[in-house]
Tab-separated table of C-alpha atoms in Angstrom:
chain	number	residue	atom	x	y	z
A	81	MET	CA	1.292	1.285	-26.594
A	82	PRO	CA	-1.350	2.185	-23.445
A	83	PRO	CA	-3.310	-0.494	-21.940
A	84	VAL	CA	-7.044	-0.706	-23.013
A	85	PRO	CA	-9.027	0.920	-21.106
A	86	HIS	CA	-10.465	-0.687	-17.782
A	87	ILE	CA	-14.291	-0.119	-17.042
A	88	ILE	CA	-14.907	-0.484	-13.320
A	89	ASN	CA	-19.001	0.496	-13.589
A	90	ASP	CA	-21.453	2.698	-15.400
A	91	LYS	CA	-19.344	5.780	-14.233
A	92	LEU	CA	-15.422	4.704	-13.700
A	93	ALA	CA	-12.729	3.492	-16.049
A	94	ILE	CA	-9.329	2.991	-15.483
A	95	LYS	CA	-6.993	4.518	-18.573
A	96	GLN	CA	-3.515	6.327	-19.548
A	97	CYS	CA	-3.588	9.877	-17.961
A	98	PRO	CA	-3.163	12.529	-21.086
A	99	ASP	CA	0.710	13.093	-19.290
A	100	VAL	CA	1.964	9.822	-19.636
A	101	VAL	CA	4.302	10.719	-16.613
A	102	LYS	CA	1.358	10.350	-14.358
A	103	GLY	CA	0.654	6.901	-15.674
A	104	LEU	CA	-2.790	5.223	-15.198
A	105	GLY	CA	-5.502	7.350	-13.480
A	106	VAL	CA	-9.446	7.078	-13.098
A	107	PHE	CA	-11.726	9.270	-15.419
A	108	ALA	CA	-15.501	9.522	-15.446
A	109	THR	CA	-17.464	7.754	-18.271
A	110	ARG	CA	-20.287	10.216	-18.298
A	111	VAL	CA	-21.508	13.440	-16.454
A	112	LEU	CA	-21.101	12.758	-12.524
A	113	SER	CA	-23.036	14.944	-10.437
A	114	LYS	CA	-21.970	16.381	-7.026
A	115	GLY	CA	-22.334	14.239	-4.308
A	116	LEU	CA	-22.937	11.023	-5.902
A	117	ARG	CA	-21.049	8.253	-4.835
A	118	LEU	CA	-18.845	6.996	-7.586
A	119	HIS	CA	-17.608	3.590	-6.148
A	120	ALA	CA	-17.293	1.367	-3.412
A	121	GLU	CA	-15.140	-1.311	-2.722
A	122	LEU	CA	-14.241	-3.832	-0.287
A	123	PRO	CA	-10.369	-2.958	1.132
A	124	TYR	CA	-7.630	-5.770	0.082
A	125	MET	CA	-5.968	-4.904	3.875
A	126	ILE	CA	-6.580	-2.730	6.860
A	127	GLU	CA	-3.889	-2.103	8.919
A	128	GLN	CA	-3.390	0.375	12.493
A	129	SER	CA	-0.409	2.633	10.392
A	130	ARG	CA	0.908	2.150	6.717
A	131	ASP	CA	4.331	0.780	9.313
A	132	GLU	CA	2.626	-2.256	9.842
A	133	ALA	CA	1.047	-2.781	6.235
A	134	ILE	CA	4.453	-2.729	4.991
A	135	GLU	CA	5.832	-4.696	7.792
A	136	ASN	CA	3.279	-7.651	6.667
A	137	ALA	CA	3.227	-7.159	3.626
A	138	GLY	CA	4.991	-10.643	2.592
A	139	GLU	CA	1.996	-12.367	4.997
A	140	PHE	CA	-0.385	-10.600	2.894
A	141	TYR	CA	0.921	-11.027	-0.450
A	142	ALA	CA	1.037	-14.665	0.607
A	143	GLY	CA	-2.735	-14.605	1.384
A	144	LEU	CA	-4.588	-13.254	-1.904
A	145	SER	CA	-6.289	-15.624	-4.275
A	146	GLU	CA	-4.969	-16.192	-8.220
A	147	TYR	CA	-7.417	-13.281	-8.952
A	148	ASP	CA	-6.714	-11.005	-6.277
A	149	ARG	CA	-2.740	-11.324	-6.730
A	150	MET	CA	-3.505	-10.392	-10.586
A	151	LEU	CA	-5.036	-7.186	-9.815
A	152	PHE	CA	-2.573	-6.557	-6.942
A	153	ASN	CA	0.075	-7.232	-9.441
A	154	LYS	CA	-1.145	-4.190	-11.823
A	155	LEU	CA	-1.175	-1.349	-9.165
A	156	TYR	CA	1.919	0.880	-9.279
A	157	ALA	CA	5.238	0.224	-7.474
A	158	GLY	CA	7.159	3.116	-8.504
A	159	ILE	CA	8.732	5.309	-11.305
A	160	GLN	CA	10.481	1.987	-13.039
A	161	ASP	CA	7.561	-0.161	-13.037
A	162	ILE	CA	6.217	-1.286	-16.157
A	163	VAL	CA	4.451	-4.467	-14.722
A	164	PRO	CA	0.762	-2.625	-14.774
A	165	TYR	CA	0.958	-1.537	-18.180
A	166	ARG	CA	1.650	-4.892	-19.537
A	167	ARG	CA	-1.442	-7.274	-20.510
A	168	VAL	CA	-1.557	-10.183	-17.782
A	169	VAL	CA	-0.202	-12.499	-20.161
A	170	GLN	CA	3.077	-10.376	-20.807
A	171	ILE	CA	3.457	-10.581	-17.152
A	172	HIS	CA	6.448	-12.745	-15.975
A	173	THR	CA	5.604	-14.207	-12.885
A	174	SER	CA	9.217	-13.883	-11.277
A	175	GLU	CA	9.425	-9.958	-11.898
A	176	SER	CA	5.475	-8.870	-10.173
A	177	MET	CA	5.320	-11.784	-7.228
A	178	GLU	CA	8.554	-10.237	-5.701
A	179	LEU	CA	8.783	-9.334	-2.273
A	180	ASP	CA	9.864	-6.002	-2.988
A	181	ARG	CA	7.670	-5.566	-5.359
A	182	ALA	CA	4.743	-6.238	-2.975
A	183	THR	CA	6.443	-3.937	-0.345
A	184	ASN	CA	6.492	-0.890	-2.666
A	185	ILE	CA	2.694	-1.506	-3.898
A	186	ILE	CA	1.760	-1.115	-0.329
A	187	LYS	CA	4.232	2.078	0.624
A	188	LEU	CA	2.956	3.563	-2.220
A	189	ASN	CA	-1.027	3.014	-2.639
A	190	ALA	CA	-2.139	2.391	0.983
A	191	MET	CA	-4.222	5.457	2.461
A	192	GLU	CA	-3.995	6.734	5.615
A	193	GLY	CA	-6.496	9.245	7.262
A	194	LEU	CA	-9.986	7.660	5.798
A	195	GLY	CA	-11.184	6.694	9.602
A	196	ALA	CA	-9.806	3.162	9.341
A	197	GLY	CA	-5.846	3.261	10.104
A	198	CYS	CA	-4.518	2.636	6.704
A	199	VAL	CA	-6.254	1.141	3.723
A	200	LEU	CA	-5.203	-0.497	0.582
A	201	SER	CA	-7.651	-1.091	-2.108
A	202	PHE	CA	-7.886	-1.685	-5.680
A	203	ILE	CA	-9.808	1.171	-7.999
A	204	ALA	CA	-9.041	3.943	-5.107
A	205	SER	CA	-4.929	3.237	-5.629
A	206	PHE	CA	-5.299	4.361	-9.098
A	207	ILE	CA	-6.623	8.030	-8.300
A	208	ASN	CA	-4.234	10.031	-8.603
A	209	HIS	CA	-3.871	13.531	-6.252
A	210	SER	CA	-4.754	16.698	-6.766
A	211	CYS	CA	-4.343	19.810	-4.406
A	212	VAL	CA	-7.959	20.529	-5.542
A	213	PRO	CA	-9.308	17.072	-5.827
A	214	ASN	CA	-13.061	16.398	-7.212
A	215	ALA	CA	-13.564	13.328	-5.389
A	216	TRP	CA	-13.408	12.339	-1.642
A	217	ALA	CA	-12.674	8.576	-0.291
A	218	GLU	CA	-13.507	7.468	2.841
A	219	TRP	CA	-13.842	4.365	4.615
A	220	ASN	CA	-17.411	3.508	5.822
A	221	PRO	CA	-17.849	1.155	8.573
A	222	ASN	CA	-21.374	0.441	7.699
A	223	ILE	CA	-20.584	-1.129	4.520
A	224	ASN	CA	-16.990	-2.599	5.677
A	225	ALA	CA	-15.850	-0.466	2.319
A	226	VAL	CA	-13.783	2.345	0.901
A	227	THR	CA	-16.339	4.808	-0.780
A	228	ILE	CA	-15.675	7.337	-3.393
A	229	HIS	CA	-18.124	10.367	-3.542
A	230	ALA	CA	-17.984	13.582	-6.267
A	231	LEU	CA	-16.914	16.717	-5.045
A	232	ARG	CA	-18.399	18.794	-7.434
A	233	GLU	CA	-19.978	17.657	-11.061
A	234	ILE	CA	-17.310	16.003	-12.695
A	235	GLN	CA	-17.508	15.865	-16.870
A	236	ALA	CA	-16.981	12.716	-18.982
A	237	ASP	CA	-13.440	11.839	-20.153
A	238	GLU	CA	-12.555	14.153	-16.930
A	239	GLU	CA	-10.078	12.072	-14.434
A	240	VAL	CA	-11.226	12.007	-11.160
A	241	THR	CA	-9.024	13.081	-7.990
A	242	ILE	CA	-8.269	13.008	-4.695
A	243	SER	CA	-6.047	14.847	-2.036
A	244	TYR	CA	-3.392	12.534	-0.531
A	245	PHE	CA	-3.670	14.241	2.810
A	246	GLN	CA	-7.430	15.155	2.125
A	247	GLU	CA	-7.395	15.735	6.503
A	248	MET	CA	-4.166	17.359	6.967
A	249	ILE	CA	-5.414	20.822	5.238
A	250	TYR	CA	-3.526	22.729	7.446
A	251	LEU	CA	0.099	21.537	6.550
A	252	SER	CA	2.710	24.267	5.952
A	253	LYS	CA	4.300	25.086	2.817
A	254	ALA	CA	7.552	23.021	3.755
A	255	GLN	CA	5.035	19.913	5.311
A	256	ARG	CA	3.398	20.121	1.653
A	257	GLN	CA	6.478	20.319	-0.422
A	258	GLN	CA	8.200	17.337	1.837
A	259	LYS	CA	4.982	15.364	0.809
A	260	LEU	CA	3.090	16.026	-1.980
A	261	ALA	CA	1.599	19.435	-3.107
A	262	CYS	CA	0.959	22.100	-5.195
A	263	ASN	CA	2.643	25.473	-4.191
A	264	SER	CA	1.066	28.272	-5.910
A	265	ALA	CA	2.132	31.742	-4.432
A	266	GLU	CA	-1.701	32.291	-3.804
A	267	SER	CA	-2.487	28.796	-2.731
A	268	ASN	CA	0.396	29.470	-0.117
A	269	GLY	CA	-1.067	32.488	1.489
A	270	ARG	CA	-4.303	31.261	2.013
A	271	ARG	CA	-2.941	27.863	3.809
A	272	ALA	CA	-0.655	30.130	5.987
A	273	ALA	CA	-3.884	32.411	6.933
A	274	MET	CA	-5.713	29.154	7.681
A	275	SER	CA	-3.152	27.445	9.594
A	276	SER	CA	-2.939	30.719	11.508
A	277	ILE	CA	-6.700	31.077	12.213
A	278	ARG	CA	-6.741	27.714	13.315
A	279	HIS	CA	-4.120	27.668	15.917
A	280	GLY	CA	-5.545	31.114	17.338
A	281	LEU	CA	-9.170	28.999	17.461
A	282	THR	CA	-7.391	25.920	19.059
A	283	ALA	CA	-5.628	28.291	22.083
A	284	ARG	CA	-8.918	30.244	22.466
A	285	PHE	CA	-11.007	27.580	23.090
A	286	GLY	CA	-8.617	25.341	24.935
A	287	ALA	CA	-10.532	24.991	28.059
A	288	GLY	CA	-13.984	24.727	25.936
A	289	VAL	CA	-16.336	27.044	24.567
A	290	SER	CA	-18.582	27.366	27.572
A	291	THR	CA	-15.135	29.499	29.416
A	292	VAL	CA	-15.328	31.741	26.551
A	293	ASN	CA	-16.826	35.426	26.820
A	294	ALA	CA	-19.512	36.536	24.916
A	295	ASP	CA	-17.235	39.396	22.696
A	296	GLU	CA	-14.671	35.986	22.586
A	297	LEU	CA	-17.526	34.418	21.109
A	298	TYR	CA	-18.277	36.976	18.521
A	299	THR	CA	-14.318	37.037	17.465
A	300	SER	CA	-14.616	33.367	16.976
A	301	MET	CA	-17.473	33.425	14.700
A	302	GLU	CA	-15.811	35.563	12.847
A	303	SER	CA	-12.307	33.975	12.594
A	304	LEU	CA	-14.279	30.627	11.446
A	305	ARG	CA	-16.253	32.696	9.083
A	306	GLU	CA	-13.159	33.926	7.421
A	307	LEU	CA	-11.733	30.351	7.424
A	308	GLU	CA	-14.706	28.997	5.753
A	309	SER	CA	-13.979	31.492	3.098
A	310	LEU	CA	-10.687	30.523	2.973
A	311	ILE	CA	-11.269	26.599	2.660
A	312	ILE	CA	-13.986	27.478	-0.107
A	313	ALA	CA	-11.449	29.490	-2.346
A	314	GLU	CA	-9.098	26.492	-1.759
A	315	GLY	CA	-11.638	24.477	-3.328
A	316	LEU	CA	-11.166	21.839	-0.150
A	317	HIS	CA	-15.048	20.878	0.179
A	318	GLY	CA	-14.065	18.131	2.507
A	319	LEU	CA	-14.248	17.013	6.241
A	320	GLU	CA	-12.882	20.260	7.936
A	321	LEU	CA	-15.273	22.524	6.205
A	322	SER	CA	-17.896	20.290	7.860
A	323	SER	CA	-16.532	20.699	10.902
A	324	VAL	CA	-15.661	24.591	10.911
A	325	LEU	CA	-19.363	24.744	9.930
A	326	VAL	CA	-20.441	22.970	12.876
A	327	GLU	CA	-18.254	24.908	15.422
A	328	GLN	CA	-20.198	27.777	13.880
A	329	ALA	CA	-23.438	26.209	14.761
A	330	GLY	CA	-21.866	25.372	18.387
A	331	ILE	CA	-20.966	28.937	18.967
A	332	LEU	CA	-24.753	30.055	17.480
A	333	GLY	CA	-26.005	27.955	20.196
A	334	HIS	CA	-24.048	29.006	23.184
A	335	LEU	CA	-25.256	32.758	21.898
A	336	GLY	CA	-28.728	31.610	21.898
A	337	ASP	CA	-29.833	31.739	18.492
A	338	GLU	CA	-31.117	28.177	17.312
A	339	ARG	CA	-32.634	29.362	14.213
A	340	ALA	CA	-29.017	30.244	13.058
A	341	ARG	CA	-27.421	26.905	14.635
A	342	ARG	CA	-30.041	24.715	12.908
A	343	ILE	CA	-29.259	26.501	9.516
A	344	LYS	CA	-25.519	26.234	9.841
A	345	LEU	CA	-25.765	23.012	11.056
A	346	SER	CA	-27.846	21.472	8.196
A	347	HIS	CA	-25.011	23.080	6.128
A	348	ALA	CA	-22.292	20.869	7.814
A	349	VAL	CA	-24.796	18.071	6.900
A	350	GLN	CA	-24.688	18.982	3.594
A	351	ALA	CA	-20.690	19.443	3.691
A	352	ARG	CA	-20.523	15.947	5.303
A	353	ASN	CA	-22.770	14.062	3.000
A	354	LEU	CA	-20.907	15.425	0.190
A	355	CYS	CA	-17.478	13.519	1.399
A	356	LEU	CA	-19.123	10.592	3.043
A	357	GLY	CA	-23.036	9.305	1.729
A	358	PRO	CA	-25.909	9.876	4.152
A	359	GLY	CA	-25.337	6.683	5.146
A	360	HIS	CA	-22.346	6.999	6.855
A	361	PRO	CA	-22.168	7.014	10.509
A	362	SER	CA	-20.788	10.191	10.794
A	363	SER	CA	-23.247	11.940	8.605
A	364	LEU	CA	-26.052	10.316	10.616
A	365	ASN	CA	-24.372	11.496	13.904
A	366	LEU	CA	-24.445	14.956	12.820
A	367	ALA	CA	-28.053	14.797	11.285
A	368	ASN	CA	-29.661	13.683	14.799
A	369	ARG	CA	-27.918	16.854	15.908
A	370	LEU	CA	-30.316	19.057	14.048
């Protein structure tokens, strides 16, 4: 029998996924608007890397309060792990408190690439992966919390998903297969084109924009516009899209088109706010450049 949904707030709940193989997931309890902050929570732990987090698993677990330990024990520890599906009264202390299980929980649930090394938080750990996610997770140092924002409108009872490598959109097909990803032929073609464009731009601007002549700037602008279109076609409305728009704004500035620069930069601010919220330091810094 699936566990009773765990209500997180007035927007989200943890419950069994329709595809039982996926286990538990986070679902919208009502229609959630694009750009809405869905949740913010203090992390259990912050380390420089996943390896450090795993190495410190025993010390970390021993230092948890009884309540935090109870929540921690509900996290996923592998495909053979049934502890998260049991009611608390059914969990035997010995099976939920083994060091190996705590290590596996950290290994499988801690997230890297959020702007804070490696972070483990409770609610974010239940959010499943999608190659076309509808939400973005990020560390906000201003509030010392992991935040979740909606990248598009999310319908009531729709699963909330993030990309487990949301800031690594240029991975090759082989790299994505080695990790975890969706690999349709159409998507693979777009990703390969995105990677090729990004490598070309990196080579062209290796010495800085100021060293590139006007013709090369126009060529680069076309490449960035194509890259923007490919990113949007992939449904990757994340920080890289914002960065591509910032690059376009930079070129427009060098070409002397201040009006177009400000318009493009305002679009970049909107894209960044969508992922991080307007109060995030990165969003504020970018807005100050308008």
